[in-house]
Short mmCIF file of C-alpha atoms in Angstrom, two decimals:
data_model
loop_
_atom_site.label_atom_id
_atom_site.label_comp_id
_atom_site.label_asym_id
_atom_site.label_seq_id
_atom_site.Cartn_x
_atom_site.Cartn_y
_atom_site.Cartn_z
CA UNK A 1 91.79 141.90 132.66
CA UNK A 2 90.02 143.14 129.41
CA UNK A 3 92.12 145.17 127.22
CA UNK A 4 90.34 147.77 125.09
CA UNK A 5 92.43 149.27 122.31
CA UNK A 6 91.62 152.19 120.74
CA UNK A 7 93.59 153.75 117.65
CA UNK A 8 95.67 157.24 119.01
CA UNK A 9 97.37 159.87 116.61
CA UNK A 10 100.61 160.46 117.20
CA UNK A 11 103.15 163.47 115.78
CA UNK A 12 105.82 161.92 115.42
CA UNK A 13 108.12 165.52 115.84
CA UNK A 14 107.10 164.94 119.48
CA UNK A 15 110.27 162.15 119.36
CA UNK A 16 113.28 164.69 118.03
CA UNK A 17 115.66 166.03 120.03
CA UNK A 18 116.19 169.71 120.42
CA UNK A 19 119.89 169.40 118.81
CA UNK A 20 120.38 172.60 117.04
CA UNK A 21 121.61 170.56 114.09
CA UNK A 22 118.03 169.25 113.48
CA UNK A 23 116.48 171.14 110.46
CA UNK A 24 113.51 173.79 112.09
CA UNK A 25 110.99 173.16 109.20
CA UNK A 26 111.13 169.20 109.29
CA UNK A 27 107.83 168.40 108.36
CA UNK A 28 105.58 166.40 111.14
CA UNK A 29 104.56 163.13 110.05
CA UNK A 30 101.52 161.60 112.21
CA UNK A 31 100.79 157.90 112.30
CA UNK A 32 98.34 155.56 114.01
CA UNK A 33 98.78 152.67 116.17
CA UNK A 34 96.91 150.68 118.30
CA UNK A 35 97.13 151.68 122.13
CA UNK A 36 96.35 149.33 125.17
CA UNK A 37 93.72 150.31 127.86
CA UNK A 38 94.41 150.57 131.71
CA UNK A 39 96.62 147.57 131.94
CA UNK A 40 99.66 149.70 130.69
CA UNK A 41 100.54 146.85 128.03
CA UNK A 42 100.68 148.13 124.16
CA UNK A 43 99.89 146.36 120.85
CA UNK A 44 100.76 147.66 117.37
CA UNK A 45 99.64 146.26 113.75
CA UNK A 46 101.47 147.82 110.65
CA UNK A 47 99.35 145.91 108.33
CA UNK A 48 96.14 147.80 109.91
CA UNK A 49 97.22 150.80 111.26
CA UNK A 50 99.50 152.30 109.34
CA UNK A 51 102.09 152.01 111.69
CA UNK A 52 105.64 152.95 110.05
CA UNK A 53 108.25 151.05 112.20
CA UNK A 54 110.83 152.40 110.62
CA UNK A 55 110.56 156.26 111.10
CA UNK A 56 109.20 155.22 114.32
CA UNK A 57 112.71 153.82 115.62
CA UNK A 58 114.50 156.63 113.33
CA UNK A 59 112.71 159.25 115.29
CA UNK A 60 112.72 157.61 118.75
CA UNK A 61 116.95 157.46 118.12
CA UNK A 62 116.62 161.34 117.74
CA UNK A 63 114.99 162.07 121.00
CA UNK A 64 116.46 163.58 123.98
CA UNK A 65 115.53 160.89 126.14
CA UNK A 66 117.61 158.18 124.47
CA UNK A 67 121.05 157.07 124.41
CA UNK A 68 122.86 154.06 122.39
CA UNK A 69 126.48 155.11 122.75
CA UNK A 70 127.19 155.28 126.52
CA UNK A 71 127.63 158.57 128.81
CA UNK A 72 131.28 158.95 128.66
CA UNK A 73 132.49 156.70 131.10
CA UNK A 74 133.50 154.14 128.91
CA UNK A 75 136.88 153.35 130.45
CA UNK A 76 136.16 153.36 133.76
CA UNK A 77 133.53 150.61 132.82
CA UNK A 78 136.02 148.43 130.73
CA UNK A 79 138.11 148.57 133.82
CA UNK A 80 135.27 147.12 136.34
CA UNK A 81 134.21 144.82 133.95
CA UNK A 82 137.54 143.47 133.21
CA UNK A 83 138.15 142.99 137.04
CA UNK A 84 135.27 141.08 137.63
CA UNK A 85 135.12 138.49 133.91
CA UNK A 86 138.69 137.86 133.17
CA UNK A 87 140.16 135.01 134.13
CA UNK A 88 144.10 133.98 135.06
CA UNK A 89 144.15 130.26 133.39
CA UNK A 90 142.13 131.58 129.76
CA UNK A 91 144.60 134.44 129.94
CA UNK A 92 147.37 131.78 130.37
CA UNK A 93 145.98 129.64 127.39
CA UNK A 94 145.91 132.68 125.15
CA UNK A 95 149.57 133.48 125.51
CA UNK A 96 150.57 129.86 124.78
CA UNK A 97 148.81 129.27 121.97
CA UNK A 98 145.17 128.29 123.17
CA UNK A 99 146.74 125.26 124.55
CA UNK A 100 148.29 124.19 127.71
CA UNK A 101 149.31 121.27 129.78
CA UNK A 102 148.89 120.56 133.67
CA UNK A 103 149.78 117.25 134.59
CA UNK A 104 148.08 114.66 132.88
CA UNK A 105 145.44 116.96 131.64
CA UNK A 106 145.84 119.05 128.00
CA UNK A 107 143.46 121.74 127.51
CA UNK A 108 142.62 123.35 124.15
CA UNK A 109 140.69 126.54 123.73
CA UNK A 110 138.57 127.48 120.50
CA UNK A 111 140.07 129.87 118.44
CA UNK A 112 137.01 132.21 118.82
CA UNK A 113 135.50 131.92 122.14
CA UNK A 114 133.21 134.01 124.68
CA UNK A 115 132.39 137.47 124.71
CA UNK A 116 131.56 139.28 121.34
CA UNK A 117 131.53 142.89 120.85
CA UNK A 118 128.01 143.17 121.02
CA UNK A 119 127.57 141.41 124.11
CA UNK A 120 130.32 143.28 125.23
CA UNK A 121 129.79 146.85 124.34
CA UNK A 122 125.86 145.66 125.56
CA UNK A 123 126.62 145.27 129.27
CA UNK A 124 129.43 147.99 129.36
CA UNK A 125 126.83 150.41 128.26
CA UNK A 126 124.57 149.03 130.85
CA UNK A 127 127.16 149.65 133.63
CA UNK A 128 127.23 153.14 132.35
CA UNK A 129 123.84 153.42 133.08
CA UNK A 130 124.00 152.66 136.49
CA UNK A 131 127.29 154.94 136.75
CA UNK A 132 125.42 157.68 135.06
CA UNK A 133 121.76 157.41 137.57
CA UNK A 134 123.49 156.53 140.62
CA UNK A 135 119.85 157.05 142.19
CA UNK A 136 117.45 156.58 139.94
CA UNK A 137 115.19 153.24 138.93
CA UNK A 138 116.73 151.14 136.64
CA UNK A 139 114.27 148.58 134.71
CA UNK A 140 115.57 146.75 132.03
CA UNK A 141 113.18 144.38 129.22
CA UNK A 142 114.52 140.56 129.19
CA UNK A 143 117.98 140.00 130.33
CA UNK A 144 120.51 142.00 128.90
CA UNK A 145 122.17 138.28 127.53
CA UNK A 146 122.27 134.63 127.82
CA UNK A 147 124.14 134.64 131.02
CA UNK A 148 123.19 133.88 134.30
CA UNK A 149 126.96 135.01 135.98
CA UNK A 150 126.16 138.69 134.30
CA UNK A 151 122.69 138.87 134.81
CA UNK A 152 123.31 138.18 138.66
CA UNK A 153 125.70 141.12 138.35
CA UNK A 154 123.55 143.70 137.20
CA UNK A 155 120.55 142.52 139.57
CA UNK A 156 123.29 143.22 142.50
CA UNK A 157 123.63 146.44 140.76
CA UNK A 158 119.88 146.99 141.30
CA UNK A 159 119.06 146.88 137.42
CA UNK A 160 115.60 145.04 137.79
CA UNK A 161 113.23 143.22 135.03
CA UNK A 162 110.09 144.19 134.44
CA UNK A 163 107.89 142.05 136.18
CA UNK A 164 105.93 139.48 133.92
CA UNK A 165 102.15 138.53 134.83
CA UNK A 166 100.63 135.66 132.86
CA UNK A 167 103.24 136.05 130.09
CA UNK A 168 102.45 140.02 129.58
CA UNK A 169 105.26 142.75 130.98
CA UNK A 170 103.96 144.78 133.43
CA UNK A 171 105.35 148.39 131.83
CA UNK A 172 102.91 150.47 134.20
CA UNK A 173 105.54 150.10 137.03
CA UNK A 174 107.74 152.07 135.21
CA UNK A 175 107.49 155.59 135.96
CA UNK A 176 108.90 159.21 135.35
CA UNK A 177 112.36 159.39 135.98
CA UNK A 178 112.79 155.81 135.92
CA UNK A 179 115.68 154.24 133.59
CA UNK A 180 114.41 151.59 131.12
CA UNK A 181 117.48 148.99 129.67
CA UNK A 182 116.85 147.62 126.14
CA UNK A 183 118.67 144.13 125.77
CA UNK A 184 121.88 143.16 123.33
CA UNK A 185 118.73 141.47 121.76
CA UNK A 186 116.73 144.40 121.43
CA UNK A 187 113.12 145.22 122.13
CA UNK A 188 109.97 144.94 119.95
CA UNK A 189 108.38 147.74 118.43
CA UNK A 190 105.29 147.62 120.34
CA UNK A 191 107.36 147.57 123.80
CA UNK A 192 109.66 150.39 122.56
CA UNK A 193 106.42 152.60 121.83
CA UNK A 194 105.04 152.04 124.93
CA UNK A 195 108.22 153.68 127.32
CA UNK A 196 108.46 156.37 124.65
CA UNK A 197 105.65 157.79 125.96
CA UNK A 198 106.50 157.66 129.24
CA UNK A 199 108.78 160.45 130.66
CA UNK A 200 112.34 158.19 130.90
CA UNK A 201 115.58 157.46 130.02
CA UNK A 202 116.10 154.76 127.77
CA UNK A 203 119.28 153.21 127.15
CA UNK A 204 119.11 151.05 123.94
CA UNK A 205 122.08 148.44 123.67
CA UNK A 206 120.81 146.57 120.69
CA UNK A 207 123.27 144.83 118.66
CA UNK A 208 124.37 146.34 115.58
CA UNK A 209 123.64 143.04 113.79
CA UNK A 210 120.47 142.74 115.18
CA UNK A 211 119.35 146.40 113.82
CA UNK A 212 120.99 145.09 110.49
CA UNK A 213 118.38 142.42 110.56
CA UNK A 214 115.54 144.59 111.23
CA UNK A 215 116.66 146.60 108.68
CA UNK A 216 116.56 143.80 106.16
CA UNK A 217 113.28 142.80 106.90
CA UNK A 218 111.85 146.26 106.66
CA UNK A 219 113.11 146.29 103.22
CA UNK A 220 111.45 143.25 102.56
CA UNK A 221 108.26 144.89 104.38
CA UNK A 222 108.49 147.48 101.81
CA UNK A 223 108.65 145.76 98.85
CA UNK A 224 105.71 143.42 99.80
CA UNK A 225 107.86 140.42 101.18
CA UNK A 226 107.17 137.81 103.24
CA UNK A 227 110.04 137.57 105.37
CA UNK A 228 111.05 133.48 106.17
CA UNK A 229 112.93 133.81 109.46
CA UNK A 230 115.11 131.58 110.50
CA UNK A 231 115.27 131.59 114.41
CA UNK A 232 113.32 130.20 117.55
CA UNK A 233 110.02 132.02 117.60
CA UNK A 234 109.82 132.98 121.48
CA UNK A 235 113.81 133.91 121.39
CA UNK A 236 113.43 137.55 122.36
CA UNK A 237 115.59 138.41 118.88
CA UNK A 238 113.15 136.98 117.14
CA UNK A 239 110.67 138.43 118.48
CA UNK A 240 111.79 142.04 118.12
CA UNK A 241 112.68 141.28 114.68
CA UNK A 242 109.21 140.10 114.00
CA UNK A 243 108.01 143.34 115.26
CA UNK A 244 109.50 145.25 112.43
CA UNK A 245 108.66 142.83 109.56
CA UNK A 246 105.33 142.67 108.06
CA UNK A 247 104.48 139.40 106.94
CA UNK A 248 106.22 136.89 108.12
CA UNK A 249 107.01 133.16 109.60
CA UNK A 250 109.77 131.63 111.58
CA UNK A 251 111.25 128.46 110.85
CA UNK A 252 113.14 126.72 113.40
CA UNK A 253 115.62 124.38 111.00
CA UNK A 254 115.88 123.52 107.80
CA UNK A 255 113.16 120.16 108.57
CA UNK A 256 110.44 123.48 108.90
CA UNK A 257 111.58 125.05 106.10
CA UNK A 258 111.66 122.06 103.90
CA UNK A 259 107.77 121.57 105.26
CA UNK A 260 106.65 125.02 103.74
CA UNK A 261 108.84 124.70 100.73
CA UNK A 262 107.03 122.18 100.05
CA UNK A 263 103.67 123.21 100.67
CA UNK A 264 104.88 125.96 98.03
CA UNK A 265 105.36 123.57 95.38
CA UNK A 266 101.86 121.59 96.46
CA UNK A 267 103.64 118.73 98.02
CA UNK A 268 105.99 118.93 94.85
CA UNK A 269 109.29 118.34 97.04
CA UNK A 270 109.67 115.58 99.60
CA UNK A 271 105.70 115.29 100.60
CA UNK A 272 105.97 116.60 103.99
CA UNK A 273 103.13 119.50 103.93
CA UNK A 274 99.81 118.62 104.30
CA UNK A 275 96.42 121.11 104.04
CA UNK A 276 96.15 124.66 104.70
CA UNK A 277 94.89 123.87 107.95
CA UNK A 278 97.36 121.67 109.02
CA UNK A 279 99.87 124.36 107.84
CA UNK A 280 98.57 127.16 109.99
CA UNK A 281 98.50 124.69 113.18
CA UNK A 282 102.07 123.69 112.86
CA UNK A 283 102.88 127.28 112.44
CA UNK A 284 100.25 128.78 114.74
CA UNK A 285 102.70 130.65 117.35
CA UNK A 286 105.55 131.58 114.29
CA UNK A 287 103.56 133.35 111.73
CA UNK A 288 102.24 136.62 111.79
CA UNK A 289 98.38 137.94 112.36
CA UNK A 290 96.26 136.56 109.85
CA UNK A 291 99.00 134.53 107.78
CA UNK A 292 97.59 132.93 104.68
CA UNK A 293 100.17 130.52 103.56
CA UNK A 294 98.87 130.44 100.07
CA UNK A 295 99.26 133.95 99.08
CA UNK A 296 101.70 134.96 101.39
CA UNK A 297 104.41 132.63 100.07
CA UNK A 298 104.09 134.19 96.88
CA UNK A 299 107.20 136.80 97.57
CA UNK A 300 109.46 135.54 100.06
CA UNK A 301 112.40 136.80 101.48
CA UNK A 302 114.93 135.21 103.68
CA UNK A 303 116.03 136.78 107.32
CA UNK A 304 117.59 135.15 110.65
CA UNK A 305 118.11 134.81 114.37
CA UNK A 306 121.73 136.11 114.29
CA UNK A 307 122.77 133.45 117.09
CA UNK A 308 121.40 130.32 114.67
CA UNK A 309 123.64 128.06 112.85
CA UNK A 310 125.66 129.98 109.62
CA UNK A 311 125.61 126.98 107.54
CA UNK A 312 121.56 126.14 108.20
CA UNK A 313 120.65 129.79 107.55
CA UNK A 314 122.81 129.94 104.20
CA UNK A 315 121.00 126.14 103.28
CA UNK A 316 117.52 127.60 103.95
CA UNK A 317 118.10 130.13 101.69
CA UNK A 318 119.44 128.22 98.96
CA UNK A 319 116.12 125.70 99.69
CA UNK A 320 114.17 128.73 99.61
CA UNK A 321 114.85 130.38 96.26
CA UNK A 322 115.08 127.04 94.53
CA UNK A 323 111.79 126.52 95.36
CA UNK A 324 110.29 129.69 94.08
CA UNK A 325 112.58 129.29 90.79
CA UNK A 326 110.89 126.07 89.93
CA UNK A 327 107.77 127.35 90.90
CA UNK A 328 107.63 130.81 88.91
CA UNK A 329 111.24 130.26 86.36
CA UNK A 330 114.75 131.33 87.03
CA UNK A 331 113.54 134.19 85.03
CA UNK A 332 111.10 135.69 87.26
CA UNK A 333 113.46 134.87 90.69
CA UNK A 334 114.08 138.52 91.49
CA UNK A 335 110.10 139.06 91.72
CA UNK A 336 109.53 136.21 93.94
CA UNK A 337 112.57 136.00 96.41
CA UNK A 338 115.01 138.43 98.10
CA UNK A 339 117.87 137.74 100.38
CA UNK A 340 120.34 139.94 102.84
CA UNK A 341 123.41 138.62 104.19
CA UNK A 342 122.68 139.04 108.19
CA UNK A 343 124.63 136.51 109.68
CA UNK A 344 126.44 137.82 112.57
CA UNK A 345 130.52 137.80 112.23
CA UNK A 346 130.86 136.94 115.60
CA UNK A 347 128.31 134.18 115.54
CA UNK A 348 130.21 132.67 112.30
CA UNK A 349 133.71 133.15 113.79
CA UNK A 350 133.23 130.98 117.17
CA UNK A 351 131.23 128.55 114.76
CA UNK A 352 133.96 128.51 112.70
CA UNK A 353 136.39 127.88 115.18
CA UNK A 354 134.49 125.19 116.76
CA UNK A 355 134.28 123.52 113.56
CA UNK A 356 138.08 122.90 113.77
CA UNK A 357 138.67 122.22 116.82
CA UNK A 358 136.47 119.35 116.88
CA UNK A 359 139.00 117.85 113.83
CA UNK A 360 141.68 117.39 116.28
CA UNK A 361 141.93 114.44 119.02
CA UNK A 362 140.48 115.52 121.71
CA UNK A 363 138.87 112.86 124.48
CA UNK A 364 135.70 114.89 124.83
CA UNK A 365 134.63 118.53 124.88
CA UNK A 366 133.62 121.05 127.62
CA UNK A 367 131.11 123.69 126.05
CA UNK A 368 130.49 126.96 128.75
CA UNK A 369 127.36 129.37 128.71
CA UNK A 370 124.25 129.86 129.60
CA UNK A 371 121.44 127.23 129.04
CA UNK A 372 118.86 129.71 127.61
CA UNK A 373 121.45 130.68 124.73
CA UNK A 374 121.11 129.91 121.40
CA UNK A 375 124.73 130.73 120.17
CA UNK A 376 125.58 128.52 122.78
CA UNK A 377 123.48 125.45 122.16
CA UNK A 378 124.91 125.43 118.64
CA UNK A 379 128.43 125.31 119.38
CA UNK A 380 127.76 121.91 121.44
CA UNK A 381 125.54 120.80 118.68
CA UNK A 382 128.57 121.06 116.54
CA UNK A 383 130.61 118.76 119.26
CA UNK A 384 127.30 116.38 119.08
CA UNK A 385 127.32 115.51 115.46
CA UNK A 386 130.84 115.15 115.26
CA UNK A 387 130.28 112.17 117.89
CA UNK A 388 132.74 113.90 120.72
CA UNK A 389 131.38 113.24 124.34
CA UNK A 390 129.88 117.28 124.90
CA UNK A 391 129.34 118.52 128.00
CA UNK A 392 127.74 121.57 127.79
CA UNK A 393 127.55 123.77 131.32
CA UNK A 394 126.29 127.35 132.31
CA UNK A 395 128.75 127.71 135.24
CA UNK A 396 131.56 125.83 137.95
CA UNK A 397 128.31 124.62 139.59
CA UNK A 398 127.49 121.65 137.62
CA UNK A 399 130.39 120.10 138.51
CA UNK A 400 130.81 117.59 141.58
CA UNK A 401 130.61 116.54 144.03
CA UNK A 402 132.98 114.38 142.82
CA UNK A 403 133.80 113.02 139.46
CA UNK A 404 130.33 113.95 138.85
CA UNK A 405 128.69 116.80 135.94
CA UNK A 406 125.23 118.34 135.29
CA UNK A 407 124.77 119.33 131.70
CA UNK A 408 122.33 119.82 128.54
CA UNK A 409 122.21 118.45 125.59
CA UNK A 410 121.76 120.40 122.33
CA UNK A 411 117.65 119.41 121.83
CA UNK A 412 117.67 121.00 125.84
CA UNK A 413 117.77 117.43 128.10
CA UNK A 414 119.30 117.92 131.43
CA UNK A 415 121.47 115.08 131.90
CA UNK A 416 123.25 114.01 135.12
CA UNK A 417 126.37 111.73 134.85
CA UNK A 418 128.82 110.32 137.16
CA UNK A 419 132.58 109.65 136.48
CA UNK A 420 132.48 111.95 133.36
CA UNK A 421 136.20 112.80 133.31
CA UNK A 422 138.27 109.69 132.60
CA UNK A 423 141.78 109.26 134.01
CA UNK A 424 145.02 109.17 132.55
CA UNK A 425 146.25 111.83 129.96
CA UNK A 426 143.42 113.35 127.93
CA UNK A 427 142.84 116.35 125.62
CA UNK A 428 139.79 118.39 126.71
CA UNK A 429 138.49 120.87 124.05
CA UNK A 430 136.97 124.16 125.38
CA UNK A 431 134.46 126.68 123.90
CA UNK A 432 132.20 129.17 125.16
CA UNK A 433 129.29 130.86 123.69
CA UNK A 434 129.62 134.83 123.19
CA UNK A 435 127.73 136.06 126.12
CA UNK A 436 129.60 133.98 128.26
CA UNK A 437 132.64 135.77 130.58
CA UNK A 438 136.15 134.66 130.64
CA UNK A 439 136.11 133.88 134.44
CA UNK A 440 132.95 131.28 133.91
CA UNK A 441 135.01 129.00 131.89
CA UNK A 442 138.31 129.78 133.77
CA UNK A 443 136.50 128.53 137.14
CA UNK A 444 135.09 125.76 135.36
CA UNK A 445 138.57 124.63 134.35
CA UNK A 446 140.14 125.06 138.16
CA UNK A 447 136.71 122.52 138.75
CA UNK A 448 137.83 119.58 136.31
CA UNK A 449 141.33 119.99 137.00
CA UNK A 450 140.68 119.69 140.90
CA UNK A 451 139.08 116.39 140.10
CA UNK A 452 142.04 115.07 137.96
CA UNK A 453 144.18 115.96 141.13
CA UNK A 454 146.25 118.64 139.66
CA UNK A 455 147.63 120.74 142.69
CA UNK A 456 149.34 124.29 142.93
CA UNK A 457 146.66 125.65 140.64
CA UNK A 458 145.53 128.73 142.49
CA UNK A 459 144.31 130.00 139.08
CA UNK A 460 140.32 131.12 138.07
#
């Protein structure tokens, strides 16, 4: 279907809540954006319309219609989901240290492991939702995480996703009254502007860390930076964090970063760019509308997927701004590069725990959460280069019949492999990645110990 945009003013006062705390004479600021035809789908353009992001979301947070904190039944919540994700055997490992024997099998635990507050606090809000509008529709964006054990949960709760034809969300199915979910990864501008005109509740469970990236790369916005992001392009983060910058391109690792470094310096640094052309193919789906690699790298400023690596995002940086400095002088660095700290804590804490735990012996390593997750995929990548056997799983279900284990390796193979667990004693390091529950890895564990024969263990 054709899609004919057209440009529509909007007062933005229209988004303010009625609180008798807001100031009476605020003064109305209008501002244009670009509005989809029948199809119910939206696009925005801040580089051609005008389009201020910013007071956009400030003024959306104001409105009646929105909530990011909950409704109050916060407790009630923590109780259901603490019934239904905790587990017996992690809660066992926790109060002996992270480490515990049965039989001939010793199982260590990360330091840092599972469920961060974000991801927390994320579906706990979205439980109040359903708490809170009993009867009412409840859409939500992309899944609320990376985790197919939580996403099954709120689909039983009748939370549904917006249905997706030929790779564009169908948004016209959502109607007044209706309840609209924004993900712990939050939602792009464009999608947010399209439910705020639509007469519904929206519940916004964005990280905190992911606003704090946005808000970084609006700064950059504003002071005419290209914002290098460090992340997967089609990760929904990324994507919403896009949204709100105004120039920008994503790097996957430090290889693509390296590539338009060097195109910077005119193949000044290891050789690996090529033409302009070639450029804007190998970047085609990461960069934004109309991305001109040779005057758009001119002012550069570094953001990131908060679930990528700490240690690649901090070396991308460091690549990044020695770059400009031997391209314009150390003298002239603040003109030509900015930087924000916005790694996540919780992302570098598990990392960090991982990180030591593979030092110590362990006879290979059992890495739990959901296959789509990016947090996750680093922690086994971490197992991988340290040369432990990794086996990383997104639930119980991968393992058996048998001695036998589905899993995926970091770069995303499926791999199948029989007689994975070796016998005799042997030290099996654990991990999981932050959206992952407690009672995934504990019924994971009852799995492998069930094939080393270890009985009495009624425990998940």
């Amino acid at each position: 279907m054709a899609i004919s945009l057209q440009l529509c003013r909007v007062p933005l006062r229209s988004y303010l809540s009625s609180d008798n705390r807001v100031p009476p004479r605020r003064r109305i600021t209008t501002v244009f954006v670009r509005c989809a035809g029948g199809d119910g789908s939206t696009s925005s353009d801040s580089s051609e319309s005008g389009f201020d992001a910013k007071v956009f979301r400030h003024n959306l947070a104001r409105g009646k219609n929105y909530n990011r904190r909950g409704f109050g039944h916060k407790e009630e919540t923590l109780e259901l989901m603490n019934r239904e994700y905790t587990s017996d055997i992690i809660e066992m490992l926790k109060e002996n240290g992270n480490q515990y024997t049965w039989g001939n099998v010793t199982v260590k635990l990360a330091e840092a492991y599972g469920f961060c507050w974000g991801v927390e606090r994320a579906v706990q809000i979205a439980y109040e939702a359903r708490k809170q509008f009993p009867d009412e529709k409840i859409w939500i964006t992309n899944e609320i995480i990376h985790n197919p054990t939580v996403n099954k949960r709120l689909e039983e709760m009748e939370v549904e996703n917006l249905p997706v034809e030929e790779g564009k969300k169908r948004f016209e199915v959502v109607t007044g009254g209706d309840v609209v979910i924004l993900p712990a990864f939050g939602a792009a501008v464009d999608e947010m502007f399209t439910l705020s005109n639509k007469n519904i509740q929206i519940v916004d469970t964005t990280c905190p860390w992911v606003s704090k990236v946005w808000n970084a790369v609006e700064k950059q916005k504003k002071g005419d930076y290209t914002s290098i992001i460090h992340g997967k392009y089609a990760h929904e983060e990324t994507v919403a964090t896009a949204s709100f910058a105004g120039k920008y391109i994503v790097v996957k690792n430090m290889k693509e970063a390296m590539y338009v470094c060097d195109y910077v310096l005119g193949g000044g640094l290891n050789g690996s760019s090529s033409t302009r052309e070639e450029f804007l193919e190998k970047f085609k789906n990461a960069v934004s509308k109309g991305f001109d690699p040779d005057s758009y790298l001119v002012k550069v400023g570094i953001a990131n997927q908060t679930t990528m690596l700490k240690g690649e995002t901090e070396e991308i940086g460091k690549v990044v701004e020695r770059t400009m400095m031997r391209k314009y002088g150390v003298e002239n660095i603040n003109d030509h590069f900015i930087s924000f700290n916005t790694i996540c804590d919780a992302t570098q804490v598990r990392q960090d725990a991982m990180y030591n735990l593979v030092e110590e012996k362990l006879d290979l390593m059992l890495v739990v959460g959901g296959w789509n997750s990016s947090n996750t995929s680093h922690l086994q990548e971490i197992a991988e280069l340290r040369g432990i056997p990794s086996y990383w799983i997104d639930s119980e279900q991968r393992i058996g019949p048998g001695n036998r284990i589905a899993y995926k390796l970091n770069h995303g193979e499926l791999v199948e492999k029989e007689n994975w667990l070796p016998e005799g004693p042997i030290t099996i390091g654990v991990t999981s990645g932050a959206s992952t529950p407690d009672k995934v890895v504990g019924e994971a564990l009852v799995k492998v110990l069930g094939i080393s024969g270890e009985e009495g263990l009624q425990l998940a």
